[in-house]
XYZ file of C-alpha atoms in Angstrom:
365
model
C -106.727 -36.249 20.501
C -105.809 -39.767 19.391
C -105.669 -41.723 16.150
C -106.101 -45.501 15.751
C -109.415 -45.640 17.632
C -113.020 -46.192 16.593
C -115.169 -43.064 16.699
C -118.927 -42.657 16.411
C -119.618 -40.693 13.238
C -123.419 -40.569 13.051
C -126.518 -42.536 13.986
C -127.286 -44.953 11.163
C -130.694 -43.333 10.694
C -129.091 -39.996 9.790
C -127.151 -41.296 6.806
C -129.525 -41.726 3.880
C -129.161 -40.847 0.211
C -126.960 -37.765 0.288
C -123.563 -36.698 1.577
C -122.934 -35.781 5.214
C -120.046 -33.499 6.238
C -118.451 -34.618 9.510
C -115.683 -33.081 11.612
C -113.630 -35.359 13.860
C -110.192 -34.876 15.427
C -110.047 -31.409 13.920
C -110.261 -32.890 10.394
C -113.061 -32.887 7.824
C -114.673 -36.013 6.375
C -117.581 -36.948 4.126
C -119.941 -39.789 5.024
C -122.250 -41.489 2.519
C -123.715 -44.832 1.510
C -122.503 -46.656 -1.563
C -124.826 -48.380 -4.035
C -125.009 -51.425 -1.770
C -126.060 -49.298 1.210
C -122.734 -49.684 3.045
C -121.678 -46.667 5.093
C -118.469 -45.076 3.810
C -116.199 -42.370 5.218
C -113.620 -40.471 3.153
C -111.315 -37.553 3.788
C -113.175 -34.438 2.621
C -110.241 -32.952 0.665
C -110.184 -33.472 -3.094
C -106.596 -34.175 -4.159
C -106.987 -32.139 -7.347
C -107.465 -28.570 -6.073
C -108.652 -29.031 -2.492
C -112.398 -28.923 -3.091
C -114.723 -30.068 -0.304
C -116.150 -33.408 -1.384
C -119.043 -33.148 1.069
C -120.217 -30.017 -0.793
C -120.488 -32.049 -3.983
C -122.934 -34.723 -5.081
C -123.336 -38.466 -4.973
C -123.235 -40.034 -8.429
C -124.103 -43.696 -8.253
C -121.840 -45.055 -5.539
C -119.246 -42.301 -5.988
C -118.711 -38.838 -4.529
C -118.331 -36.065 -7.104
C -116.251 -33.018 -6.202
C -118.160 -29.745 -6.776
C -115.074 -27.977 -8.128
C -114.021 -29.965 -11.212
C -116.265 -33.026 -11.023
C -113.632 -35.587 -10.083
C -115.299 -38.700 -8.697
C -114.114 -40.987 -5.903
C -115.415 -44.423 -4.950
C -116.036 -45.747 -1.481
C -112.432 -46.989 -1.398
C -111.170 -43.448 -2.004
C -109.825 -44.148 -5.502
C -110.610 -41.639 -8.262
C -112.893 -43.180 -10.886
C -113.469 -40.297 -13.308
C -111.822 -37.021 -14.415
C -114.355 -35.165 -16.613
C -111.866 -32.751 -18.212
C -109.801 -35.681 -19.539
C -112.042 -38.759 -19.563
C -109.565 -40.834 -21.599
C -106.608 -40.069 -19.321
C -105.049 -42.916 -17.373
C -105.966 -41.882 -13.825
C -102.805 -41.125 -11.809
C -102.075 -43.396 -8.847
C -101.982 -40.389 -6.526
C -105.573 -39.534 -7.451
C -107.030 -41.069 -4.294
C -108.242 -39.894 -0.909
C -108.077 -41.697 2.403
C -110.961 -44.106 3.103
C -111.670 -45.363 6.611
C -113.147 -48.687 7.804
C -116.697 -48.467 9.149
C -118.969 -50.689 11.239
C -122.695 -50.199 11.851
C -123.639 -51.476 15.284
C -126.011 -50.469 18.082
C -127.670 -47.930 15.794
C -124.453 -45.970 15.232
C -121.890 -45.738 12.434
C -118.391 -46.244 13.850
C -115.276 -45.332 11.830
C -111.700 -46.389 12.491
C -109.537 -43.291 12.161
C -106.060 -44.682 11.815
C -103.813 -46.944 9.793
C -103.637 -50.104 11.919
C -104.361 -53.429 10.183
C -107.649 -55.056 11.147
C -106.138 -57.581 13.550
C -104.541 -54.832 15.646
C -107.559 -52.533 16.003
C -109.330 -52.233 19.350
C -112.774 -53.810 19.737
C -116.002 -51.890 20.083
C -117.638 -51.780 23.516
C -120.279 -54.396 24.264
C -123.681 -52.685 24.396
C -126.035 -55.629 23.904
C -128.822 -53.921 25.869
C -129.346 -51.539 22.941
C -130.822 -54.389 20.865
C -132.702 -56.059 23.752
C -136.477 -55.881 23.117
C -136.999 -55.717 26.886
C -135.169 -52.375 27.069
C -136.780 -49.107 26.007
C -134.062 -46.961 24.379
C -134.032 -43.216 23.752
C -131.159 -41.331 22.150
C -129.838 -37.948 21.132
C -126.766 -35.766 20.984
C -125.231 -32.906 22.947
C -122.588 -30.366 21.908
C -119.954 -29.138 24.350
C -117.591 -26.196 24.256
C -115.162 -28.416 26.153
C -112.414 -30.902 25.318
C -113.264 -34.579 24.950
C -110.946 -35.692 27.755
C -112.504 -33.278 30.262
C -115.971 -34.470 29.193
C -114.925 -38.115 29.536
C -113.535 -37.595 33.033
C -116.648 -35.699 34.095
C -118.759 -38.740 33.229
C -116.569 -40.947 35.435
C -116.575 -38.550 38.380
C -119.315 -39.178 40.938
C -117.855 -36.849 43.562
C -119.256 -33.867 41.649
C -122.851 -35.118 41.637
C -123.950 -33.602 45.007
C -122.700 -30.161 43.935
C -123.408 -29.998 40.197
C -126.491 -32.238 40.125
C -128.029 -31.532 43.509
C -131.354 -30.669 41.858
C -131.497 -33.865 39.776
C -129.861 -37.017 41.171
C -127.103 -35.836 43.539
C -127.479 -35.721 47.326
C -125.969 -32.454 48.636
C -126.418 -33.578 52.252
C -124.324 -36.715 51.752
C -121.374 -36.040 49.401
C -119.226 -38.908 50.753
C -117.912 -41.496 48.276
C -117.488 -44.991 49.692
C -114.468 -47.121 48.888
C -114.428 -48.938 45.547
C -112.026 -50.849 43.329
C -111.380 -50.179 39.647
C -111.712 -53.218 37.392
C -109.273 -52.667 34.544
C -109.557 -54.126 31.056
C -107.389 -53.889 27.960
C -109.385 -50.999 26.468
C -111.237 -49.591 29.462
C -112.281 -49.963 33.042
C -115.239 -49.770 35.427
C -116.051 -49.654 39.124
C -119.001 -50.772 41.259
C -120.137 -47.955 43.539
C -123.064 -47.203 45.822
C -124.763 -43.900 45.075
C -127.087 -42.152 47.522
C -130.048 -40.780 45.595
C -132.503 -38.419 47.287
C -136.147 -39.425 47.044
C -138.245 -36.829 45.203
C -142.003 -36.810 44.765
C -144.637 -34.862 42.927
C -144.666 -33.175 39.539
C -141.995 -30.715 40.673
C -139.833 -33.508 42.064
C -139.372 -31.951 45.491
C -137.009 -33.772 47.888
C -138.648 -35.662 50.750
C -135.588 -35.766 53.005
C -135.264 -39.506 52.412
C -132.726 -41.294 50.248
C -132.120 -44.678 48.651
C -128.851 -46.441 47.914
C -128.412 -47.350 44.258
C -125.898 -49.881 42.919
C -124.036 -48.017 40.181
C -121.366 -49.109 37.714
C -119.674 -46.302 35.757
C -117.031 -47.241 33.208
C -115.217 -46.220 30.056
C -114.141 -47.775 26.782
C -111.612 -46.119 24.495
C -113.618 -46.950 21.359
C -116.165 -44.229 20.855
C -114.658 -43.096 23.158
C -117.473 -44.087 25.489
C -118.534 -43.553 29.067
C -120.976 -46.231 30.222
C -123.257 -46.359 33.236
C -125.454 -49.085 34.708
C -127.828 -48.429 37.609
C -130.269 -50.583 39.550
C -132.691 -48.060 41.123
C -134.964 -50.861 42.417
C -135.030 -54.641 42.460
C -135.625 -55.814 38.904
C -135.131 -52.340 37.425
C -132.132 -51.436 35.272
C -130.981 -48.220 33.619
C -128.257 -48.282 30.969
C -126.509 -45.213 29.569
C -123.762 -44.892 26.977
C -122.240 -41.600 25.858
C -119.797 -41.574 22.932
C -117.764 -38.386 23.350
C -116.449 -37.609 19.881
C -113.744 -34.910 19.616
C -114.803 -32.385 16.992
C -111.516 -30.591 17.620
C -109.326 -29.820 20.607
C -111.920 -27.621 22.313
C -115.266 -28.982 21.098
C -116.965 -32.322 21.669
C -120.131 -33.892 20.286
C -121.717 -36.531 22.493
C -123.904 -39.200 20.923
C -125.860 -40.837 23.756
C -128.366 -43.612 24.356
C -130.318 -44.432 27.510
C -132.200 -47.667 28.104
C -134.666 -48.640 30.828
C -136.256 -51.986 31.672
C -139.218 -50.454 33.522
C -142.021 -48.016 32.670
C -141.311 -48.575 29.003
C -144.215 -46.478 27.773
C -143.311 -44.238 24.810
C -145.136 -41.334 26.494
C -142.310 -41.152 29.042
C -139.561 -40.818 26.417
C -139.765 -37.037 26.178
C -139.399 -36.701 29.928
C -136.383 -39.038 29.965
C -134.686 -37.094 27.151
C -135.334 -33.760 28.888
C -133.881 -35.090 32.142
C -130.717 -36.295 30.415
C -130.212 -32.988 28.606
C -130.717 -31.093 31.876
C -127.891 -33.117 33.441
C -125.601 -32.402 30.462
C -126.336 -28.685 30.735
C -125.513 -28.724 34.439
C -122.154 -30.288 33.575
C -121.548 -27.824 30.759
C -121.948 -24.867 33.123
C -118.930 -26.157 35.069
C -116.809 -27.603 32.248
C -116.991 -24.421 30.168
C -115.067 -22.647 32.938
C -112.530 -25.357 33.856
C -108.865 -24.347 33.503
C -106.835 -25.517 31.792
C -109.349 -26.495 29.138
C -107.548 -29.801 28.553
C -106.555 -32.488 31.030
C -103.008 -31.540 32.174
C -100.076 -33.580 30.915
C -98.500 -33.827 34.362
C -99.963 -35.574 37.421
C -98.400 -32.869 39.579
C -100.490 -30.071 38.089
C -103.615 -31.267 39.920
C -104.302 -32.959 43.270
C -106.081 -36.329 43.155
C -107.536 -38.515 45.929
C -108.909 -42.069 46.178
C -112.364 -41.102 44.948
C -110.708 -40.082 41.654
C -109.472 -43.626 40.961
C -111.634 -44.222 37.876
C -110.518 -40.979 36.239
C -106.907 -41.853 37.062
C -107.369 -45.238 35.344
C -108.667 -43.391 32.290
C -105.644 -41.060 32.277
C -103.281 -44.014 32.540
C -104.905 -45.691 29.524
C -104.573 -42.491 27.516
C -100.895 -42.252 28.458
C -100.374 -45.814 27.198
C -101.824 -44.893 23.809
C -99.778 -41.695 23.630
C -96.653 -43.748 24.264
C -97.570 -45.871 21.247
C -97.387 -42.714 19.129
C -101.145 -42.180 18.634
C -101.431 -38.610 19.921
C -101.998 -35.904 17.317
C -99.505 -33.052 17.563
C -102.056 -30.242 17.663
C -99.387 -27.577 18.169
C -97.632 -28.566 14.947
C -100.941 -28.771 13.089
C -101.740 -25.182 14.058
C -98.221 -23.881 13.481
C -97.234 -25.656 10.278
C -100.360 -26.965 8.536
C -103.482 -24.881 9.201
C -104.133 -22.632 6.200
C -100.901 -23.723 4.523
C -100.708 -27.476 3.962
C -103.546 -29.986 3.934
C -103.161 -33.023 6.159
C -105.297 -36.074 6.913
C -105.554 -38.900 9.403
C -103.755 -41.803 7.678
C -105.962 -44.685 6.545
C -104.997 -48.400 6.558
C -104.267 -48.309 2.798
C -101.281 -46.057 3.492
C -99.465 -49.066 4.951
C -99.389 -50.612 1.470
C -97.117 -47.810 0.341
C -97.381 -46.070 -3.006
C -97.771 -42.385 -3.767
C -100.181 -40.107 -1.870
C -100.820 -36.433 -2.579
C -101.794 -35.243 0.904
C -99.561 -35.427 3.971
C -100.540 -37.295 7.107
C -101.352 -35.453 10.289
C -98.313 -34.987 12.571
C -98.005 -37.179 15.658
C -96.315 -36.316 18.945
C -92.892 -37.961 18.959
C -92.480 -40.802 21.473
């Protein structure tokens, strides 16, 4: 798991008047809206006696801890100590607050301490706001690590075997040659996918197939897997899946799918059901993959040319790990869990000053 990236916290529509507990990167957070309606994200650990802020209440634009009533503003600074209201509030009475952006119907939070100019951009998903695109959305929970889930979404060689009853063609598993187009924070590839033609209510195969221009890709903010398909001339399908690490072995996927054709709302339920069926087919395989995480060494697995997009993803992750952004999950479990609270550092930590809670350990470069 990595710090210093943007992560999807919640759909904007799910954050209303109250407090929302959120778990990301193995850590706990509280999401809420301040008095101006701006989405805020704080560490969920009260610096007084470790109370869970998300179990408290919202008082005005502040979060009130349920244990002793300490209040914290959207910037993480303590604003009120009920037991000693006249006390000068100590400088260490603050929790980490994380930058947020609301875009494409999602709340994104930057979980790291980089200054604004050095943060990665969000992916470009302009189709989400295009009135000519009918968008449906949802979420899916995996008992699988985020990196395995990400790679699965970039891997079209598995489609004939895992998705043979939906969009894969078991009779033609070949993957044609393609080139990976690399970008600073992601990559994509243009492929041709053979899709079997199915007809009737039960979608039985006809023995025919069509070739579909397909562009899978990834962006490290989210982190997102994207997919564009052109099933017919003038038709477009767009899919984005933000695979958010809940912890090292669990992932929550926030997804959206857009279509430029047959935009009738009556079809939405069928589209959602189809997408969830595909996720469940993937889950049946990923829940049994060993090791559960993507191996650290290239030599522990055998890769071929059709794996080029996943390899590009692994190389990008290695680059970020070499910057010192990888959480040391072994140390967290060994030295912190149940003993010492730790948090993902926020940008305010770069300004120095006293803090009560330690920052999460990072793998040494």
